[in-house]
Short mmCIF file of C-alpha atoms in Angstrom, two decimals:
data_model
loop_
_atom_site.label_atom_id
_atom_site.label_comp_id
_atom_site.label_asym_id
_atom_site.label_seq_id
_atom_site.Cartn_x
_atom_site.Cartn_y
_atom_site.Cartn_z
CA MET A 1 -18.77 12.60 39.11
CA THR A 2 -20.15 9.27 38.47
CA ASP A 3 -19.79 6.44 40.72
CA ARG A 4 -16.97 3.94 40.12
CA PRO A 5 -16.14 0.56 41.39
CA ALA A 6 -13.70 0.56 44.29
CA ARG A 7 -10.11 -0.37 43.41
CA PRO A 8 -8.84 -3.35 45.21
CA ALA A 9 -5.93 -2.69 47.52
CA ALA A 10 -2.74 -3.56 46.05
CA GLY A 11 -0.61 -3.29 49.21
CA PRO A 12 2.76 -1.23 49.48
CA THR A 13 4.93 -0.60 46.58
CA PRO A 14 7.27 -3.59 46.39
CA THR A 15 10.97 -2.76 46.76
CA SER A 16 11.49 -4.82 43.69
CA ALA A 17 8.93 -5.85 41.01
CA HIS A 18 7.86 -9.34 40.62
CA PRO A 19 10.44 -11.18 38.18
CA ALA A 20 7.56 -11.91 35.78
CA LEU A 21 7.57 -8.16 35.05
CA ARG A 22 11.00 -8.09 33.62
CA THR A 23 9.94 -8.84 30.02
CA PRO A 24 11.68 -8.86 26.58
CA ILE A 25 10.63 -5.21 25.98
CA CYS A 26 12.47 -3.99 29.10
CA GLU A 27 15.73 -5.22 27.57
CA LEU A 28 14.64 -4.06 24.07
CA PHE A 29 13.74 -0.37 25.05
CA GLY A 30 16.13 -0.19 28.07
CA VAL A 31 13.44 0.48 30.56
CA ARG A 32 12.57 -0.84 34.04
CA TYR A 33 8.90 -1.80 33.62
CA PRO A 34 6.85 -3.14 30.64
CA ILE A 35 4.55 -0.14 30.44
CA VAL A 36 4.36 2.24 27.23
CA GLN A 37 2.82 5.55 27.25
CA THR A 38 1.46 6.01 23.59
CA GLY A 39 2.12 8.85 21.30
CA MET A 40 -1.12 10.76 21.54
CA GLY A 41 -1.56 13.82 19.26
CA PHE A 42 -1.34 17.15 21.14
CA VAL A 43 -1.22 15.18 24.45
CA SER A 44 2.14 13.20 24.47
CA GLY A 45 4.44 16.20 24.73
CA PRO A 46 7.90 16.53 26.40
CA ARG A 47 6.67 16.72 29.89
CA LEU A 48 4.52 13.80 29.84
CA VAL A 49 7.12 11.80 27.98
CA ALA A 50 10.01 12.66 30.27
CA ALA A 51 7.79 11.92 33.20
CA THR A 52 6.90 8.56 32.08
CA ALA A 53 10.63 7.77 31.19
CA GLU A 54 11.64 8.81 34.78
CA ALA A 55 9.14 6.76 36.27
CA GLY A 56 10.55 3.59 34.45
CA GLY A 57 8.22 3.24 31.43
CA LEU A 58 8.64 3.99 27.76
CA GLY A 59 7.11 7.50 26.92
CA ILE A 60 6.54 8.10 23.26
CA LEU A 61 6.51 11.69 21.98
CA ALA A 62 3.71 12.72 19.56
CA GLY A 63 5.89 13.66 16.82
CA ALA A 64 3.18 13.50 14.05
CA THR A 65 1.43 16.64 15.11
CA LEU A 66 4.71 18.70 15.20
CA ASP A 67 6.52 20.27 12.27
CA LEU A 68 10.30 19.29 12.01
CA PRO A 69 11.86 22.36 13.89
CA ASP A 70 9.32 21.68 16.77
CA LEU A 71 10.12 18.04 16.87
CA ALA A 72 13.68 18.76 17.13
CA ALA A 73 12.88 21.27 20.04
CA ALA A 74 10.65 18.73 21.66
CA ILE A 75 13.46 15.90 21.74
CA THR A 76 15.76 18.58 23.23
CA GLU A 77 13.40 19.48 26.01
CA ILE A 78 12.91 15.77 26.87
CA ARG A 79 16.72 15.29 27.09
CA ARG A 80 16.78 18.19 29.52
CA ASN A 81 14.59 16.38 31.85
CA THR A 82 15.48 12.66 31.54
CA THR A 83 18.41 10.70 30.49
CA ARG A 84 16.18 7.55 30.12
CA PRO A 85 15.07 6.12 26.71
CA PHE A 86 12.11 7.33 25.06
CA GLY A 87 10.27 7.10 21.70
CA VAL A 88 8.93 9.27 19.04
CA ASN A 89 5.76 8.66 16.88
CA VAL A 90 6.21 9.10 13.27
CA ARG A 91 3.94 9.16 10.34
CA ALA A 92 5.28 6.79 7.72
CA ASP A 93 3.31 8.39 5.02
CA ALA A 94 4.29 12.01 5.82
CA ALA A 95 5.85 13.86 3.02
CA ASP A 96 8.87 14.82 5.15
CA ALA A 97 9.10 11.36 6.79
CA ALA A 98 12.84 10.93 5.56
CA GLN A 99 13.91 14.06 7.39
CA ARG A 100 12.05 13.05 10.57
CA ILE A 101 13.97 9.60 10.44
CA ASP A 102 17.34 11.49 9.87
CA LEU A 103 16.50 13.58 12.95
CA LEU A 104 15.61 10.40 15.18
CA ILE A 105 18.80 8.67 13.99
CA GLY A 106 20.83 11.76 14.53
CA GLU A 107 19.38 12.35 18.09
CA ASN A 108 19.91 8.77 19.10
CA VAL A 109 16.27 8.29 19.90
CA ARG A 110 15.75 4.78 21.19
CA VAL A 111 12.27 3.84 19.59
CA ALA A 112 10.39 4.94 16.40
CA SER A 113 6.79 4.08 16.64
CA PHE A 114 4.35 4.05 13.74
CA ALA A 115 0.57 4.15 13.48
CA LEU A 116 0.80 3.12 9.83
CA ALA A 117 3.31 0.33 8.81
CA PRO A 118 6.65 1.70 7.63
CA LYS A 119 8.12 0.12 4.45
CA PRO A 120 10.80 -2.68 4.73
CA GLU A 121 13.62 -0.30 3.73
CA LEU A 122 12.65 2.33 6.31
CA ILE A 123 12.71 -0.49 9.04
CA ALA A 124 16.05 -1.61 7.88
CA ARG A 125 17.43 1.88 7.92
CA LEU A 126 16.23 2.51 11.45
CA ARG A 127 17.39 -0.94 12.74
CA ASP A 128 20.92 -0.34 11.19
CA ALA A 129 21.11 2.88 13.09
CA GLY A 130 20.08 1.04 16.35
CA VAL A 131 16.54 2.51 16.56
CA ARG A 132 14.09 0.03 17.70
CA VAL A 133 10.91 -0.14 15.27
CA VAL A 134 7.58 -0.46 16.88
CA PRO A 135 4.34 -0.29 14.51
CA SER A 136 0.90 -0.28 15.87
CA VAL A 137 -1.65 -2.56 14.38
CA GLY A 138 -5.24 -3.62 14.76
CA ALA A 139 -5.32 -7.05 12.97
CA ARG A 140 -3.05 -10.24 12.83
CA ARG A 141 -2.28 -9.93 9.15
CA HIS A 142 -0.69 -6.47 9.72
CA ALA A 143 1.27 -7.77 12.67
CA GLU A 144 2.54 -10.72 10.56
CA LYS A 145 3.50 -8.36 7.67
CA VAL A 146 5.63 -5.89 9.89
CA ALA A 147 7.19 -8.80 11.61
CA ALA A 148 8.25 -10.38 8.39
CA TRP A 149 9.62 -6.87 7.40
CA GLY A 150 11.78 -6.77 10.55
CA ALA A 151 9.88 -4.69 13.15
CA ASP A 152 11.46 -5.17 16.60
CA ALA A 153 8.14 -5.31 18.44
CA VAL A 154 4.31 -4.52 17.71
CA ILE A 155 1.60 -2.61 19.64
CA VAL A 156 -1.62 -4.41 19.30
CA GLN A 157 -4.81 -2.38 19.87
CA GLY A 158 -8.11 -3.93 20.51
CA GLY A 159 -11.45 -2.28 19.73
CA GLU A 160 -11.71 -0.83 23.34
CA GLY A 161 -8.80 1.61 22.51
CA GLY A 162 -9.22 5.18 21.71
CA GLY A 163 -8.76 7.12 18.35
CA HIS A 164 -8.71 4.84 15.09
CA THR A 165 -9.61 1.44 16.25
CA GLY A 166 -11.09 -1.74 14.95
CA ALA A 167 -14.04 -4.07 16.17
CA VAL A 168 -12.11 -6.98 17.58
CA PRO A 169 -11.76 -6.76 21.43
CA THR A 170 -8.31 -6.92 23.11
CA SER A 171 -9.14 -10.07 24.76
CA LEU A 172 -9.47 -11.86 21.50
CA LEU A 173 -7.08 -9.79 19.32
CA LEU A 174 -4.02 -10.04 21.63
CA PRO A 175 -3.71 -13.75 22.16
CA GLN A 176 -4.26 -14.25 18.36
CA VAL A 177 -1.53 -11.95 17.46
CA ALA A 178 0.85 -13.30 20.18
CA ASP A 179 0.37 -16.78 18.78
CA ALA A 180 1.12 -15.59 15.11
CA VAL A 181 4.47 -13.73 15.56
CA ASP A 182 7.70 -14.19 17.09
CA ILE A 183 8.58 -10.66 18.19
CA PRO A 184 7.39 -8.97 21.44
CA VAL A 185 3.71 -8.02 21.46
CA ILE A 186 2.49 -5.06 23.39
CA GLY A 187 -1.18 -5.13 24.30
CA ALA A 188 -3.28 -1.81 23.96
CA GLY A 189 -6.84 -0.99 24.54
CA GLY A 190 -8.54 -1.39 28.00
CA PHE A 191 -5.64 -1.27 30.17
CA PHE A 192 -5.16 1.01 33.18
CA ASP A 193 -3.84 -1.04 36.26
CA GLY A 194 -1.71 -3.82 37.49
CA ARG A 195 -4.47 -6.50 37.05
CA GLY A 196 -4.65 -5.62 33.28
CA LEU A 197 -0.90 -5.92 33.01
CA VAL A 198 -0.87 -9.28 34.45
CA ALA A 199 -3.81 -10.40 32.10
CA ALA A 200 -1.83 -9.11 29.09
CA LEU A 201 1.14 -11.11 30.06
CA ALA A 202 -1.21 -14.19 30.57
CA TYR A 203 -2.45 -13.70 26.99
CA GLY A 204 1.11 -13.90 25.74
CA ALA A 205 2.07 -10.05 25.68
CA ALA A 206 5.42 -8.68 26.86
CA GLY A 207 3.63 -5.49 28.26
CA VAL A 208 0.97 -2.98 27.87
CA ALA A 209 0.55 0.40 26.06
CA MET A 210 -1.90 2.95 27.62
CA GLY A 211 -3.06 6.30 26.17
CA THR A 212 -6.08 7.45 28.07
CA ARG A 213 -4.49 6.28 31.46
CA PHE A 214 -1.45 8.71 30.87
CA LEU A 215 -3.51 11.41 29.62
CA LEU A 216 -5.30 11.42 32.95
CA THR A 217 -2.29 12.20 34.98
CA SER A 218 -1.01 15.33 36.73
CA ASP A 219 1.73 15.42 34.22
CA SER A 220 -0.63 15.72 31.43
CA THR A 221 -0.75 19.18 29.89
CA VAL A 222 -4.39 18.83 28.88
CA SER A 223 -6.59 21.48 30.38
CA PRO A 224 -8.58 20.91 33.60
CA GLN A 225 -12.07 21.37 31.85
CA VAL A 226 -11.28 18.66 29.39
CA LEU A 227 -9.72 16.29 31.89
CA ARG A 228 -13.08 16.78 33.82
CA ARG A 229 -15.10 15.55 30.90
CA TYR A 230 -12.85 12.53 30.63
CA LEU A 231 -13.29 11.95 34.54
CA ASP A 232 -17.00 12.14 34.38
CA ALA A 233 -17.59 9.82 31.42
CA GLY A 234 -19.00 6.49 32.23
CA LEU A 235 -18.27 3.27 30.34
CA ASP A 236 -21.16 4.22 27.92
CA GLY A 237 -19.57 7.69 27.43
CA THR A 238 -17.70 6.99 24.23
CA VAL A 239 -18.75 6.34 20.69
CA VAL A 240 -17.13 4.89 17.46
CA THR A 241 -17.68 7.37 14.76
CA ARG A 242 -16.83 7.59 11.08
CA ALA A 243 -17.88 11.21 10.83
CA LEU A 244 -14.30 12.71 11.33
CA ASP A 245 -12.40 10.97 8.50
CA GLY A 246 -14.64 8.05 7.27
CA VAL A 247 -12.46 5.59 9.32
CA PRO A 248 -13.86 4.31 12.77
CA GLN A 249 -12.43 6.51 15.72
CA ARG A 250 -13.34 6.05 19.25
CA VAL A 251 -14.05 9.50 20.99
CA LEU A 252 -15.95 10.89 23.93
CA ARG A 253 -19.65 11.16 23.13
CA THR A 254 -20.53 14.91 23.13
CA ASP A 255 -23.22 17.11 21.76
CA PHE A 256 -20.70 18.27 18.95
CA ILE A 257 -20.03 14.53 17.91
CA ASP A 258 -23.65 14.00 17.85
CA ARG A 259 -24.08 16.98 15.53
CA LEU A 260 -21.27 16.05 13.32
CA GLU A 261 -22.78 12.45 12.95
CA ARG A 262 -26.19 13.97 12.10
CA ALA A 263 -24.57 16.26 9.46
CA GLY A 264 -24.68 15.17 5.74
CA PRO A 265 -21.56 14.30 3.79
CA ALA A 266 -21.68 17.62 1.75
CA ARG A 267 -21.78 19.55 5.01
CA ARG A 268 -18.84 17.51 6.54
CA LEU A 269 -16.78 18.08 3.51
CA VAL A 270 -17.23 21.86 3.65
CA ARG A 271 -16.22 21.78 7.34
CA SER A 272 -13.21 19.66 6.32
CA VAL A 273 -12.01 22.01 3.61
CA ARG A 274 -12.10 24.93 6.13
CA SER A 275 -10.35 23.02 8.68
CA ALA A 276 -7.44 22.13 6.31
CA ALA A 277 -7.11 25.77 5.60
CA ARG A 278 -6.90 26.55 9.20
CA PHE A 279 -4.41 23.67 9.74
CA ARG A 280 -2.23 25.01 6.93
CA ARG A 281 -2.15 28.46 8.28
CA LEU A 282 -1.36 27.29 11.75
CA THR A 283 1.47 24.95 10.87
CA GLY A 284 2.86 26.98 7.90
CA THR A 285 2.43 23.99 5.75
CA SER A 286 1.81 24.70 1.97
CA TRP A 287 -1.17 23.53 0.05
CA ARG A 288 1.50 21.46 -2.27
CA HIS A 289 2.64 19.77 0.94
CA LEU A 290 -0.89 19.05 2.13
CA LEU A 291 -1.62 17.55 -1.41
CA ALA A 292 1.39 15.45 -1.26
CA GLU A 293 0.37 14.01 2.20
CA GLY A 294 -3.21 13.66 0.85
CA ARG A 295 -1.84 11.53 -2.04
CA ALA A 296 0.03 9.53 0.26
CA MET A 297 -2.86 8.77 2.38
CA ARG A 298 -4.91 7.66 -0.46
CA ARG A 299 -2.14 5.34 -1.57
CA ASN A 300 -1.18 3.84 1.74
CA ARG A 301 -4.51 3.79 3.59
CA GLU A 302 -6.76 3.18 0.39
CA LEU A 303 -8.69 6.31 1.14
CA THR A 304 -11.03 8.28 -1.21
CA TRP A 305 -10.24 12.01 -1.68
CA GLY A 306 -13.57 12.54 0.21
CA GLN A 307 -12.12 10.68 3.15
CA VAL A 308 -8.64 12.73 2.76
CA LEU A 309 -10.59 15.85 2.95
CA LEU A 310 -12.38 14.62 5.99
CA ALA A 311 -9.16 13.54 7.58
CA ALA A 312 -8.10 17.32 7.44
CA ASN A 313 -10.66 17.98 10.19
CA THR A 314 -9.23 15.70 12.82
CA PRO A 315 -5.97 17.59 13.60
CA MET A 316 -7.91 20.87 14.24
CA LEU A 317 -10.74 19.36 16.16
CA LEU A 318 -8.18 17.50 18.35
CA ARG A 319 -6.32 20.49 19.00
CA ALA A 320 -9.27 22.59 19.85
CA ALA A 321 -9.93 20.18 22.75
CA MET A 322 -6.36 19.34 23.94
CA VAL A 323 -4.65 22.33 23.37
CA ASP A 324 -7.14 25.23 23.44
CA GLY A 325 -9.35 23.52 26.06
CA ARG A 326 -12.47 23.66 23.98
CA ALA A 327 -14.40 20.55 25.04
CA ASP A 328 -17.51 22.04 23.45
CA LEU A 329 -15.96 22.53 20.09
CA GLY A 330 -13.40 19.82 19.91
CA VAL A 331 -12.77 16.10 19.66
CA MET A 332 -11.60 14.03 22.68
CA ALA A 333 -10.23 10.65 21.42
CA THR A 334 -10.42 8.20 24.28
CA GLY A 335 -10.45 4.62 25.09
CA GLN A 336 -13.51 2.99 26.85
CA VAL A 337 -11.10 2.79 29.88
CA THR A 338 -11.97 6.50 30.72
CA GLY A 339 -15.17 5.08 32.41
CA LEU A 340 -13.10 3.37 35.14
CA ILE A 341 -10.70 6.29 35.87
CA ASP A 342 -11.38 8.70 38.61
CA ASP A 343 -7.95 10.16 39.66
CA LEU A 344 -5.03 12.01 38.37
CA PRO A 345 -1.95 10.53 39.78
CA SER A 346 1.64 11.61 38.54
CA CYS A 347 3.27 9.21 36.14
CA ALA A 348 5.74 7.94 38.99
CA GLU A 349 2.71 7.28 41.18
CA LEU A 350 0.79 5.60 38.41
CA ILE A 351 3.57 3.28 37.28
CA ASP A 352 4.49 2.55 40.96
CA ARG A 353 0.87 1.63 41.55
CA ILE A 354 0.59 -0.71 38.47
CA VAL A 355 3.71 -2.39 39.37
CA ALA A 356 2.65 -2.90 42.85
CA GLU A 357 -0.82 -4.31 42.04
CA ALA A 358 0.78 -6.57 39.24
CA SER A 359 3.31 -7.91 41.65
CA ALA A 360 0.71 -8.45 44.45
CA VAL A 361 -1.51 -10.38 41.92
CA LEU A 362 1.24 -12.48 40.58
CA ASP A 363 2.27 -13.35 44.31
CA GLY A 364 -1.23 -14.16 45.07
CA LEU A 365 -1.63 -16.44 42.11
CA GLN A 366 1.67 -18.10 43.00
CA GLU A 367 0.64 -18.63 46.63
CA GLY A 368 -2.69 -20.14 45.51
CA ARG A 369 -0.81 -22.47 43.33
CA ALA A 370 1.30 -23.43 46.24
CA ASP A 371 -1.56 -23.93 48.50
CA GLY A 372 -3.11 -26.33 45.82
CA ASP A 373 0.00 -28.47 45.69
CA ARG A 374 -0.18 -29.09 49.45
#
């Protein structure tokens, strides 16, 4: 394992969190702490979501990689393990998005999160049913758009984040968006401890969303060999690549990714067509359904058909690593923060630690201010 900087002592877990940690999203989502576990495909399953919810955060189920019956079953499983609020991630451009929204409303799911902005009529329908709408964005203009359309809050991911990501770092993007919209802003990209939570609050956010940090917990269902690859990665162990679907994605740097980047466009397209066929067989999805989703992706994300075919690669490659444990043949989406993580706490231990650290930092700042006033 690579050497990591020592974590500063945060002191004992406080009997109650610092008052500053009770932010607008705590009331909005019905959670104790302003900490969100993001909906990572093939990672954020019922066990991780329920564990996060029980620990006082908002767990978000990765619904986009489940078919409709499996999504319903996953919601039922979460409910067996927690009575606390949770969210479900939905692809706004999915061919069966309307049925998925019906399911969320019927199941009284508290939060619907979106990687792509849902249309105003979809936001209105969810809000009328009491479901909180939380899109994820990577630019101020996108945050302004969904805020004007009626979103309840927005997750803002800076360039340090994993998966599809932009070039602007969180430290610049987060305050820019917080100044531009009047709905709660949740910072994502580079957060893993209580110091980061306090920093996000200082930038104007109402909380933080974390993916990689929750992936690296004992409640994660990712295989031990894949978890080891994450833990062994340094701060230089990730790469932003366009080789998967033509859109920048941050993943762990591996020999497989290096080979994929060296491959020509024609070879990548052949691989993508094969992956699309495997994905169709695995999920039972018809070619007609895949083509309908492809047309939606072209329309909503302004992709070429070549990029749509490349996008067919991603679910199968993510699944190979996250479900099958094939770190050698799969893709491991990750934030740069993986280079600062060296342990696998439970969700309860992680959230308690973050709250303790944040409270200690806030108390220290308050004491320093008081000393300066003497």
